[in-house]
XYZ file of C-alpha atoms in Angstrom:
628
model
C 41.020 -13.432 -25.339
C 37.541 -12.387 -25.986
C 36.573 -15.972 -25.280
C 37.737 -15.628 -21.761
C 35.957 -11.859 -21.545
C 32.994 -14.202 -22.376
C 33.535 -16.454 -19.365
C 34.267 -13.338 -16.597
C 30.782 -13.207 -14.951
C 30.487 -17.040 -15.456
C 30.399 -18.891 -11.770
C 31.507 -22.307 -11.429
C 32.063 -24.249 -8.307
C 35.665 -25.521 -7.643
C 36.988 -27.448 -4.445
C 39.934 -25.482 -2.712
C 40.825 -24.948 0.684
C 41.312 -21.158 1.703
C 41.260 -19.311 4.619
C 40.825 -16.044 5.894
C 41.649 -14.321 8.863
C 39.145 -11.262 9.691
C 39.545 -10.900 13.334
C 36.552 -8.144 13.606
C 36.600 -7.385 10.610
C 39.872 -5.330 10.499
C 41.965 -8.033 8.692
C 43.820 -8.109 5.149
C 43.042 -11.772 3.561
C 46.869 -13.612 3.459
C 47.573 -15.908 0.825
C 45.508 -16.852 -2.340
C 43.537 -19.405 0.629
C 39.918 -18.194 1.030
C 37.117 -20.008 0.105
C 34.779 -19.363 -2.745
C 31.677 -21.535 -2.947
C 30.556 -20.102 -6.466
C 34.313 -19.183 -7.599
C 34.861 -16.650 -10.068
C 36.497 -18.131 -13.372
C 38.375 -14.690 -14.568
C 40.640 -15.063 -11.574
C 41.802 -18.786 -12.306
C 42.786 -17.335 -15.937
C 44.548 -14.483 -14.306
C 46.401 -17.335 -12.085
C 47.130 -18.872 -14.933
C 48.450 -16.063 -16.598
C 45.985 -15.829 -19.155
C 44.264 -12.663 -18.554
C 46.327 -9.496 -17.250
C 45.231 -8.299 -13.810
C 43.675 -4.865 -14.825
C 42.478 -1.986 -12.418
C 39.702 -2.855 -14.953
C 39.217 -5.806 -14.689
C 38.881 -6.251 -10.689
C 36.768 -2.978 -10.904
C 34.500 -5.217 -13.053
C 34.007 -7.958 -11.373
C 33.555 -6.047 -7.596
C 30.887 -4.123 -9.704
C 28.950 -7.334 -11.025
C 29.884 -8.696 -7.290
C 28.037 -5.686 -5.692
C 25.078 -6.397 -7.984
C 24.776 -9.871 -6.387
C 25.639 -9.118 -2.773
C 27.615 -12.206 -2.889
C 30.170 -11.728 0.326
C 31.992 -14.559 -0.290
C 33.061 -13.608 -3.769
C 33.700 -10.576 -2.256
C 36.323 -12.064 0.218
C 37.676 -13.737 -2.741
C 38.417 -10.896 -4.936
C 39.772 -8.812 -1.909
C 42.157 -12.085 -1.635
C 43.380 -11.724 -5.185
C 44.025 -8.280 -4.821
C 45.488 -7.901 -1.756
C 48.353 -10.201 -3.329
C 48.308 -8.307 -6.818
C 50.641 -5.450 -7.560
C 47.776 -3.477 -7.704
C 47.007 -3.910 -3.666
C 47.495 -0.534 -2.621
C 45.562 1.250 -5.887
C 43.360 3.704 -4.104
C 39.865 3.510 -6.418
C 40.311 -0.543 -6.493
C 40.098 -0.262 -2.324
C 37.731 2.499 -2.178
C 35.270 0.209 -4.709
C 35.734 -2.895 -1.980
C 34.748 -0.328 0.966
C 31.455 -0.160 -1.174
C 31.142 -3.794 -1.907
C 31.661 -4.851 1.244
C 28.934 -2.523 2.116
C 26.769 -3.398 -0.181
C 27.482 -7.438 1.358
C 26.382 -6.376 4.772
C 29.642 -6.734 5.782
C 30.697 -3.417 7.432
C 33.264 -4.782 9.256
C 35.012 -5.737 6.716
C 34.383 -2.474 5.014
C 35.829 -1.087 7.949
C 39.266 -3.178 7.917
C 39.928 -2.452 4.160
C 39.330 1.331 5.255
C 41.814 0.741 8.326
C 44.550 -0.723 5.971
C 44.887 2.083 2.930
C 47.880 3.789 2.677
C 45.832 6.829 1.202
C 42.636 7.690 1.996
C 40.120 10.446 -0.322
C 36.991 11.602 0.349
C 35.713 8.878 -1.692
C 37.259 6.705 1.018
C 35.449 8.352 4.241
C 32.353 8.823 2.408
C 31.782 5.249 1.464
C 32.593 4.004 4.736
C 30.328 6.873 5.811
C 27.259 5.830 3.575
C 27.973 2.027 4.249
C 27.408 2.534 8.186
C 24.419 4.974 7.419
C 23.021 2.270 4.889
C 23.489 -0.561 7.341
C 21.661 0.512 10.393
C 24.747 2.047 12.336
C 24.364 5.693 12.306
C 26.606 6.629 15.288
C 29.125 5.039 14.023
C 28.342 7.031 10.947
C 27.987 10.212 12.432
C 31.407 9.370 14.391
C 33.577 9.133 11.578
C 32.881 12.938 10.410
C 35.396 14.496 13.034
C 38.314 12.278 11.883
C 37.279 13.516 8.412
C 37.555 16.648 8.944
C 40.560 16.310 10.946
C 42.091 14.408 8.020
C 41.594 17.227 5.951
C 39.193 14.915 3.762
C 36.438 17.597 2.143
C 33.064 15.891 2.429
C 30.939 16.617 -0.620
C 27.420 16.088 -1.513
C 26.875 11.919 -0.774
C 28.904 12.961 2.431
C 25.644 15.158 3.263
C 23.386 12.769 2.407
C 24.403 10.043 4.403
C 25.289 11.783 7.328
C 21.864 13.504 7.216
C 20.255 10.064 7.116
C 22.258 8.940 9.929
C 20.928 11.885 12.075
C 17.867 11.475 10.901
C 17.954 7.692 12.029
C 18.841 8.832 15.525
C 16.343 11.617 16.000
C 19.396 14.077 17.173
C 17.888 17.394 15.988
C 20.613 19.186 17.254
C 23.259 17.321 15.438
C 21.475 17.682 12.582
C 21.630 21.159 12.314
C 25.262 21.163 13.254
C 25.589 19.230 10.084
C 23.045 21.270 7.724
C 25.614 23.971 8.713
C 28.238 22.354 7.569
C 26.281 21.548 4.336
C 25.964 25.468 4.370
C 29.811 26.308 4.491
C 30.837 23.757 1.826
C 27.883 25.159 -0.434
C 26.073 21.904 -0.847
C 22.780 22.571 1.216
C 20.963 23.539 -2.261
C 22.117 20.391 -4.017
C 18.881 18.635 -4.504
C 20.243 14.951 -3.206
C 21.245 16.795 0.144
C 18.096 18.909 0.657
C 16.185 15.954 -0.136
C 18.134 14.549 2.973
C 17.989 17.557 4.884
C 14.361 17.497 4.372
C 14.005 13.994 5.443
C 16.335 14.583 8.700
C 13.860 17.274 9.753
C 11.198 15.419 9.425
C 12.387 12.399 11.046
C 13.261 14.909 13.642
C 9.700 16.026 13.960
C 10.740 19.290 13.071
C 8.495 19.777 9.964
C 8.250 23.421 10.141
C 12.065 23.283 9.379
C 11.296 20.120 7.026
C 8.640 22.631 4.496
C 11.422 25.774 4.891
C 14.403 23.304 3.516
C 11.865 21.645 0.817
C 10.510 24.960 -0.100
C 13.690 26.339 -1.031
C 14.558 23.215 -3.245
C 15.021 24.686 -6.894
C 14.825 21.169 -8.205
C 12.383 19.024 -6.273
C 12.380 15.179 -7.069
C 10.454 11.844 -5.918
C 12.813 11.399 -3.132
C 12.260 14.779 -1.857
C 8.598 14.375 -1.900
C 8.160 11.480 -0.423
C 10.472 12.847 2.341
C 7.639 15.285 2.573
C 4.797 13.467 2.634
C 6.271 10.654 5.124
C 7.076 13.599 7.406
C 3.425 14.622 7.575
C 2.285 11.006 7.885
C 4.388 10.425 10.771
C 3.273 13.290 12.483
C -0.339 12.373 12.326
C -1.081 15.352 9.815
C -3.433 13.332 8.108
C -5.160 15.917 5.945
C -2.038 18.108 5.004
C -0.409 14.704 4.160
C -3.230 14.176 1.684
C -2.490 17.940 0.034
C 1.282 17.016 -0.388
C 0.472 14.334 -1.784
C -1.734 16.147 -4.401
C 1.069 18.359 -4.823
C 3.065 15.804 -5.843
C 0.660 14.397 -8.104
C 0.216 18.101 -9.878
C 3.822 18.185 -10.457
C 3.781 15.386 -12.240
C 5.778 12.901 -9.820
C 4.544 8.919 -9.426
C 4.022 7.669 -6.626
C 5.408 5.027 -5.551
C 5.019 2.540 -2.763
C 6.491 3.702 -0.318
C 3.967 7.487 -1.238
C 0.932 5.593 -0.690
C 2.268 3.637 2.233
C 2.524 6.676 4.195
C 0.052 8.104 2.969
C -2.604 5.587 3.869
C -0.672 5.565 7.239
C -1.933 9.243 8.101
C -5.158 8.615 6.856
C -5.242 5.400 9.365
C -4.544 8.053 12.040
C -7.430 10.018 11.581
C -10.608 7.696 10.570
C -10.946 9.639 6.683
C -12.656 6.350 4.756
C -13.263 8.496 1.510
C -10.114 10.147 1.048
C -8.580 6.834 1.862
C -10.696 5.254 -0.593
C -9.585 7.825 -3.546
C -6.087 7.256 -2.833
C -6.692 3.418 -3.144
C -8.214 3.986 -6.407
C -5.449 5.855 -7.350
C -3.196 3.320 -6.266
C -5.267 0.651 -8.175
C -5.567 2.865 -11.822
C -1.616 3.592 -11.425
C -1.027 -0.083 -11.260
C 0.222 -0.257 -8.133
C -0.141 -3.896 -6.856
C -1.300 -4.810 -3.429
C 1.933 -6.292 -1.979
C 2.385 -6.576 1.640
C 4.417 -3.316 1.910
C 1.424 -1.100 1.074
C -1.246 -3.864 1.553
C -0.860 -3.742 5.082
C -1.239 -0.154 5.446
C -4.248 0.180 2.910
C -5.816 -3.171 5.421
C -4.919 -0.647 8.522
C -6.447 2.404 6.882
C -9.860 0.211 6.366
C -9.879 -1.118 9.667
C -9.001 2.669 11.483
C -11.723 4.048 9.738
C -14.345 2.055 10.467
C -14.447 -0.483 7.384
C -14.201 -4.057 8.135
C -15.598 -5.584 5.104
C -12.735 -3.323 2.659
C -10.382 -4.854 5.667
C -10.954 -8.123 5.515
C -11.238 -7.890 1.806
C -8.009 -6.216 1.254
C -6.779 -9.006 3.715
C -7.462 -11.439 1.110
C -6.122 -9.674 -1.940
C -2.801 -8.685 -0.258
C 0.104 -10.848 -2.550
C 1.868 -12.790 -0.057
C 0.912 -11.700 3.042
C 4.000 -11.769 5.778
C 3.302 -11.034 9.707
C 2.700 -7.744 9.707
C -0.661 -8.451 7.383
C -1.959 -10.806 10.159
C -1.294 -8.990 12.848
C -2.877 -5.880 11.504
C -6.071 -8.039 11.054
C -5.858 -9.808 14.391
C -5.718 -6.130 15.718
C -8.555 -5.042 13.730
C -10.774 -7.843 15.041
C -9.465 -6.647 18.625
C -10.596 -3.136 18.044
C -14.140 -4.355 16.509
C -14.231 -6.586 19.995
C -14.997 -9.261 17.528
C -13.779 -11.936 19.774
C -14.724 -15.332 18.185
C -13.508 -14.268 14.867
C -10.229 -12.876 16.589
C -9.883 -16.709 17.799
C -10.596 -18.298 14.345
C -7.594 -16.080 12.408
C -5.195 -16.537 14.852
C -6.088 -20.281 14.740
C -5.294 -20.160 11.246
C -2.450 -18.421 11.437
C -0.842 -21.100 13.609
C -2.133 -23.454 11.191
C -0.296 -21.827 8.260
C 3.102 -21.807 10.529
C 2.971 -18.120 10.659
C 5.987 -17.300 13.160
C 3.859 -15.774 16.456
C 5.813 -12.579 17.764
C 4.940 -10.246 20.945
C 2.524 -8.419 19.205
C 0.926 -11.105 17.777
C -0.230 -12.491 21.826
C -0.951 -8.627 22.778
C -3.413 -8.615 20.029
C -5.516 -11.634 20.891
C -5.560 -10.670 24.573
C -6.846 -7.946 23.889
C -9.512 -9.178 21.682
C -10.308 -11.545 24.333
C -10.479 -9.420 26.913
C -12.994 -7.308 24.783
C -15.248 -9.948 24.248
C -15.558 -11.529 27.404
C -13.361 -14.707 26.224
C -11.564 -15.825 29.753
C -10.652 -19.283 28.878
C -9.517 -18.442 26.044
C -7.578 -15.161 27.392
C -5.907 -17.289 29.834
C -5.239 -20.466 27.186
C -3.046 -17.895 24.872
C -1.339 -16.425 27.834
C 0.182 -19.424 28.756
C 1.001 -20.375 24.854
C 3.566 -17.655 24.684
C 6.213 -19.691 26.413
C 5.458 -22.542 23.838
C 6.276 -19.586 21.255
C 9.769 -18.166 23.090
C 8.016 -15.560 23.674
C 8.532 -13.281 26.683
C 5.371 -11.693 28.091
C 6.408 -7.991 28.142
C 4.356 -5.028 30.489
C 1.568 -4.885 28.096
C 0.711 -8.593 28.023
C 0.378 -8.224 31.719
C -1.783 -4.576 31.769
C -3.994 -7.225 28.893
C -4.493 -9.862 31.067
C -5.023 -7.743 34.352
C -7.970 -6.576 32.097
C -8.911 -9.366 31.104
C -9.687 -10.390 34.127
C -11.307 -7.086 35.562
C -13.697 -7.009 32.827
C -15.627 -10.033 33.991
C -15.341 -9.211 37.625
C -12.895 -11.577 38.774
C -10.926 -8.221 40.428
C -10.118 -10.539 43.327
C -8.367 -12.793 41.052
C -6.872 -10.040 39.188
C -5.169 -8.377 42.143
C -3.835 -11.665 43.126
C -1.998 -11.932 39.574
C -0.984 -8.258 39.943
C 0.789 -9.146 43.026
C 2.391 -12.953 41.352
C 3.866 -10.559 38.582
C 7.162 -11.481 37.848
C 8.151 -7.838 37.265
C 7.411 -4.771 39.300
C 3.669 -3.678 38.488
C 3.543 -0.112 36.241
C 0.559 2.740 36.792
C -0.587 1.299 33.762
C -1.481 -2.347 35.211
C -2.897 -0.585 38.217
C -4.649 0.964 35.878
C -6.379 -1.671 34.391
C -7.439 -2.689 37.740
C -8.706 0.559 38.617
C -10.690 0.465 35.564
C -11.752 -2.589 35.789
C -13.507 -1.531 39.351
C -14.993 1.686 37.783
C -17.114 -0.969 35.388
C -17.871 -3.156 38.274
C -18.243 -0.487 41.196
C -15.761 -2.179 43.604
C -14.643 1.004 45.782
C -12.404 -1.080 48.093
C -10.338 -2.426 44.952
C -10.346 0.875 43.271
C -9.050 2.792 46.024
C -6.149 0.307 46.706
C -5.427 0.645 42.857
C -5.629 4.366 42.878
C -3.107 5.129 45.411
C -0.670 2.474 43.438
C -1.188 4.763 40.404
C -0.866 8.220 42.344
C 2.373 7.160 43.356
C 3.944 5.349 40.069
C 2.531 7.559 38.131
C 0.857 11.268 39.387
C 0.946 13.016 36.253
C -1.987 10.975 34.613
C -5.077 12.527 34.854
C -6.849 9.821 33.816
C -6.953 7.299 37.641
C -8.795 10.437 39.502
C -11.268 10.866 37.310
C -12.014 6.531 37.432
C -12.072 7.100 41.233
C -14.219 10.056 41.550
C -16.747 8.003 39.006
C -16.581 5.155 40.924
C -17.634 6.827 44.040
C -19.816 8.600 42.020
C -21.790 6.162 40.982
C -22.232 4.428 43.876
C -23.403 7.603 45.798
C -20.332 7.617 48.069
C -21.008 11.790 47.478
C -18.308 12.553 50.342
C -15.779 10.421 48.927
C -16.130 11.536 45.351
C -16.121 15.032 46.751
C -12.720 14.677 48.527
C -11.112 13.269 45.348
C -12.422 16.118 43.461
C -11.162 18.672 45.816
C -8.282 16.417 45.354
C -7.922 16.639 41.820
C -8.864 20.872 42.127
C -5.696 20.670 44.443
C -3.352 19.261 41.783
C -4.574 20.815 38.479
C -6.201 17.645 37.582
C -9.057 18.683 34.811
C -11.236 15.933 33.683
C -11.057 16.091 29.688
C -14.483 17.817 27.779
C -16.119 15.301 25.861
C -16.417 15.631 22.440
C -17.905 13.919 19.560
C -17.329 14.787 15.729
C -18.617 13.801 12.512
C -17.380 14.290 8.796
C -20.033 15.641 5.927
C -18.939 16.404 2.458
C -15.361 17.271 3.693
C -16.249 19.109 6.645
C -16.026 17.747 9.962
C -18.458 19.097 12.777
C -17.599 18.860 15.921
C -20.107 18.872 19.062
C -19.852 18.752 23.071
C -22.708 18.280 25.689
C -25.264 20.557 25.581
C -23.581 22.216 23.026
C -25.415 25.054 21.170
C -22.787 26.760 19.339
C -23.548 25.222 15.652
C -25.753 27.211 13.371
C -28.335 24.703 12.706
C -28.734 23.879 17.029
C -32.150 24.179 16.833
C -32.873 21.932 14.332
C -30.562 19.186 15.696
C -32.124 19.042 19.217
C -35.362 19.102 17.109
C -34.500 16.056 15.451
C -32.888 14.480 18.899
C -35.925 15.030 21.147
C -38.107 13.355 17.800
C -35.482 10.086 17.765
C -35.358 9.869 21.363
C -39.228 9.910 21.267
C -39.498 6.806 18.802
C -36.688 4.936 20.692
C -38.581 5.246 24.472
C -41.602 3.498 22.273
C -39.421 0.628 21.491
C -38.397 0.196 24.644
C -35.455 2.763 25.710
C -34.993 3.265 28.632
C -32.414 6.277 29.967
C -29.719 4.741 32.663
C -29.189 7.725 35.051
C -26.303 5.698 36.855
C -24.133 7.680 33.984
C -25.346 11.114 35.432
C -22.022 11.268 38.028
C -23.693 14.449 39.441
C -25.572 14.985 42.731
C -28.871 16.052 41.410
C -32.480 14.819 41.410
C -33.460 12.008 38.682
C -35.007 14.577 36.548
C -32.099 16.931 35.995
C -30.160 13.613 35.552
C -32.341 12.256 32.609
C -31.797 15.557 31.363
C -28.578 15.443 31.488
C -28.539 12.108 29.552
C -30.040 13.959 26.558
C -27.493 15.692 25.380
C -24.161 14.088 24.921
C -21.817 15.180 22.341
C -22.308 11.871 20.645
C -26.082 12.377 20.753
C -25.921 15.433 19.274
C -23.380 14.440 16.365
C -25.397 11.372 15.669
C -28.940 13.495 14.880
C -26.673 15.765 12.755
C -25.735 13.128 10.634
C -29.305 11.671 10.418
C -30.211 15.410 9.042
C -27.668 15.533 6.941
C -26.587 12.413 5.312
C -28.540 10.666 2.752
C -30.874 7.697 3.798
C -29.433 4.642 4.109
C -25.790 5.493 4.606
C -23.957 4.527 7.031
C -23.116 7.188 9.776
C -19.941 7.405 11.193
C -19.184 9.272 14.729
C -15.453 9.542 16.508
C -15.627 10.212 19.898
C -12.186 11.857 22.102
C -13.358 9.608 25.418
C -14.995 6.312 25.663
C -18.730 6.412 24.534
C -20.891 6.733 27.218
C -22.888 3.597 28.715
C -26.458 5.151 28.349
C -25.629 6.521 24.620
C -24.095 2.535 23.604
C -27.867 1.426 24.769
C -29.334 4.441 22.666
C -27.513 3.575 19.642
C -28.459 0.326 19.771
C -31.848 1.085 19.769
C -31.384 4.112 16.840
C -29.919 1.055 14.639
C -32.866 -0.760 14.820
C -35.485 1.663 14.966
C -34.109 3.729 12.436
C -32.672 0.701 10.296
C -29.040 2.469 9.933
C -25.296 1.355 10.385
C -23.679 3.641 13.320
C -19.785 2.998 13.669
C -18.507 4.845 16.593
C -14.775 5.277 16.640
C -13.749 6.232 20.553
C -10.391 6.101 22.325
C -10.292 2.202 23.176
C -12.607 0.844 20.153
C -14.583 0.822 17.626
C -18.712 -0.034 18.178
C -20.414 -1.007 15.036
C -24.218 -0.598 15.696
C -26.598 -2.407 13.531
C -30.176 -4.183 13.739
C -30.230 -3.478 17.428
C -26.933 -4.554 18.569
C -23.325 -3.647 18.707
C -20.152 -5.302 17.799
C -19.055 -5.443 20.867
C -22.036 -7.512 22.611
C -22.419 -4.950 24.876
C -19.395 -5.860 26.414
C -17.446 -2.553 26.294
């Protein structure tokens, strides 16, 4: 006997011809007739009468079959069993709901649930969990009525799973209905459920309610934590992200992956390079390795905030880098507008049969279009169909700019039109601004109205227009779209500019002189813009969209947020650093030329972070060529 214990986790293969008839799933295997690759030797010596067929003993092997996921040993010990005297035992079914589950197969979870005589809460809740743990949360979240009704009381991995099944389907309200429920059966303060309470909320993006439920925790874990902390990250609370995170660290929790993961997200979302490079130390000293779960979010971090060299050299360290890796550094090379290189990697990544998806083509249009690269643009365009894959809406608002940028607007409204699908505001869009760069009224217009109508709550297509006829001193057009925009409510968003010292980030607007040390800013300004005439600057007025003499409009030029910010830095940071600037609009035309001079003049690396891109300023010239 205990040679044949010896031989019950030991696979071989063995020829027989079985079937099994799981019409959707919902199906009780027949005879002894299913097939079983691997084969599982313990139930040829129960066959043969060798080994007694045990509640044990199948409880044992669907535990060591869970471990392995294998489904069809799974359909082949349901077989057995379903033929045993021990079909209708209640734990042996309720341990196949699980394995099943565990296989993937829900389904088939779902017909061994159908068939029991008896069903426990054990019963409901597995089926529950499986759904929740398998991507199927309504179904999940449907089940809980007929649990109820069934008189089944659901108890603490009930909760959970139906907290991560609302969760999964952002239903706030549903949530709550269950955290009630929690409430009345007195399992809301178990630590597994508020951990999934907490995580509900914040998938929710109710984090208020998210710190309340994780607050009241008596017993606070990893998973409740890192609830926590993903919360924050995927709200864009970059810095309080960071503190939970240091709470986490002071209450003696590890990290784990999927902490730094989000963490690095937030930090991605709001440019911080140092605290993102403490956490990656921390990451390293903990032993953390760079796989492509976390690598790709420490390689997004970099690239957000203005880093390309730690980028590319994460890039190169990540451990088996999957498509989210190159994509993230195809779109980092789009945001830098460094074209050429944008071309080489994704070159390469054809090369190395990386599998080319949808975002994939979105990124290197868009690097194309940033750098001026037509033929190129128009080459990839037409590669997706080689690929299977589908240009979507933003493909087309890509390639509309593509176009625009390098004045072929002609050309560009003849694709809008050849579009395949109905054109959105935000293709117009890209016409429209497209006609700003290049000072084509007529075209603007025409694309204007298209946006008014598709889409009249952006406030963004007014403001292009009235700059347009701005700068071409059209005065009593640009006035009739203003009193156009005074009509509707349309406000054309402050400029701002901000830059972080030691941990404290100063922000700045035009003209602005608000901060303590004003006076010795413009100081410094009026001294850099002084050097920077010698070598050559000279101020473009055509960004002054204001009907004044040339004077006032130099004047004018002086003092833009970014301006300001940038001679802050230059009295503040240490010589030689490089300074880094985030802007809420895209950097003005006449402060890209100053910059460019600053660099050189001044020998110092400017990154400028603004809503489309990111302009790295060095030696006298930008990343983007100018071409912004």
């Amino acid at each position: 006997m205990k040679r044949h214990h010896k031989l019950l986790f030991h696979r071989i293969r063995r020829r027989t011809t079985k079937s099994y008839s799981a019409a959707a799933g919902l199906a009780t295997p027949t005879a002894a007739t299913i097939p079983a690759p691997s084969g599982l030797v313990a139930l040829d010596l129960v066959d043969a009468g060798e080994l007694a067929p045990t509640p044990r003993l199948y409880h044992s092997l669907i535990a060591a079959c869970a471990q392995s996921k294998s489904l069809a040993d799974a359909r082949a010990i349901h077989a057995h069993l379903s033929r045993s005297r021990l079909a209708a035992d209640a734990f042996l079914l309720n341990s196949l709901v699980h394995l099943y589950c565990r296989c993937g197969a829900v389904p088939d979870a779902r017909g061994v649930f159908d068939g029991m005589p008896d069903r426990d809460t054990v019963s409901w809740t597995s089926l529950i969990a499986g759904y929740a743990q398998n991507d199927m949360p309504e179904e999940a979240l449907g089940l809980l009525p007929d649990m109820l009704r069934a008189r089944c009381r659901p108890n603490g991995f009930t909760f959970a799973s139906l907290l991560k099944a609302a969760g999964a389907c952002g239903d706030r309200v549903l949530g709550e209905q269950i955290h009630a429920f929690a409430v009345k059966y007195n399992w809301d303060e178990d630590v597994y459920v508020g951990s999934a309470l907490l995580d509900m909320y914040a998938r929710c993006g109710q984090m208020g309610m998210a710190t309340a439920v994780f607050d009241r925790l008596d017993s606070k874990n990893a998973v409740s934590w890192n609830a926590l902390i993903a919360g924050f990250a995927r709200k864009g609370e970059g810095e309080i992200t960071l503190m939970a995170f240091a709470g986490m660290q002071r209450s003696g929790f590890e990290a784990s992956h999927f902490t730094y993961s989000s963490v690095f997200s937030a930090l991605a979302g709001i440019g911080a390079l140092e605290q993102g490079k403490w956490v990656h130390a921390h990451m390293i000293k903990s032993g953390e390795k760079l796989a492509s779960f976390v690598g790709n979010t420490v390689l997004d971090m970099y690239a957000k905030s203005g880093s390309m060299v730690d980028a590319r050299k994460v890039f190169d360290r990540v451990d088996q880098k999957d498509l989210v890796t190159w994509n993230t550094m195809l779109t980092a090379y789009a945001q830098y507008g460094l074209g050429k290189e944008a071309v080489a990697h994704f070159e390469e990544m054809r090369k190395c049969g990386i599998q080319l998806n949808q975002i994939t083509f979105l990124s290197i249009l868009t690097a194309c279009s940033r750098a001026g690269l037509v033929k190129e643009g128009k080459h990839y365009f037409d590669m997706m169909k080689d690929y299977n894959v589908e240009p979507e809406i933003d493909h087309y608002v890509s390639y509309v700019d593509l176009l625009g940028r390098t004045g072929l607007l002609n050309e560009a409204l003849v694709f809008v039109f050849k579009m395949p699908m109905k054109p959105t505001g935000a293709v117009w869009g890209a016409l429209l601004g497209a006609c700003r760069m290049h000072k084509n009224a007529k075209i603007g217009q025409f694309a204007a109205d298209h946006v008014f109508e598709l889409d009249p709550g952006d406030t963004g297509p007014p403001v292009l227009l009235y700059n347009i006829y701005a700068s071409t001193g059209k005065w009593d057009d640009a006035a009739r779209v203003r009193k156009m925009m005074k009509g509707t409510g349309v406000k054309k968003e402050p400029a701002c500019s901000w830059v972080e010292i030691e941990n404290s980030v100063h922000m700045f607007v035009a003209d602005d002189d608000t901060h303590p040390n004003a006076a010795e800013i413009y100081r410094m300004w009026e001294e850099i813009n002084m050097r920077i005439r010698k070598a050559g600057y000279v101020p473009n007025t055509d960004y002054v969209l204001l009907h004044i003499n040339e004077h006032d409009r130099e004047t004018k030029l002086q003092y833009h947020s970014e301006k300001i910010a940038l001679a802050f830095a230059l009295i503040n940071m240490p010589s030689g650093a490089t300074i880094r600037i985030k802007k809420n609009i895209r950097i003005c035309g006449d402060c890209h030329t100053a910059f460019n001079y600053v660099s050189k003049v001044l020998e110092r690396e400017i990154i400028v972070r603004d809503t489309n891109r990111f302009h790295h300023f060095s030696n006298g010239s930008c990343s983007c060529g100018d071409y912004w």
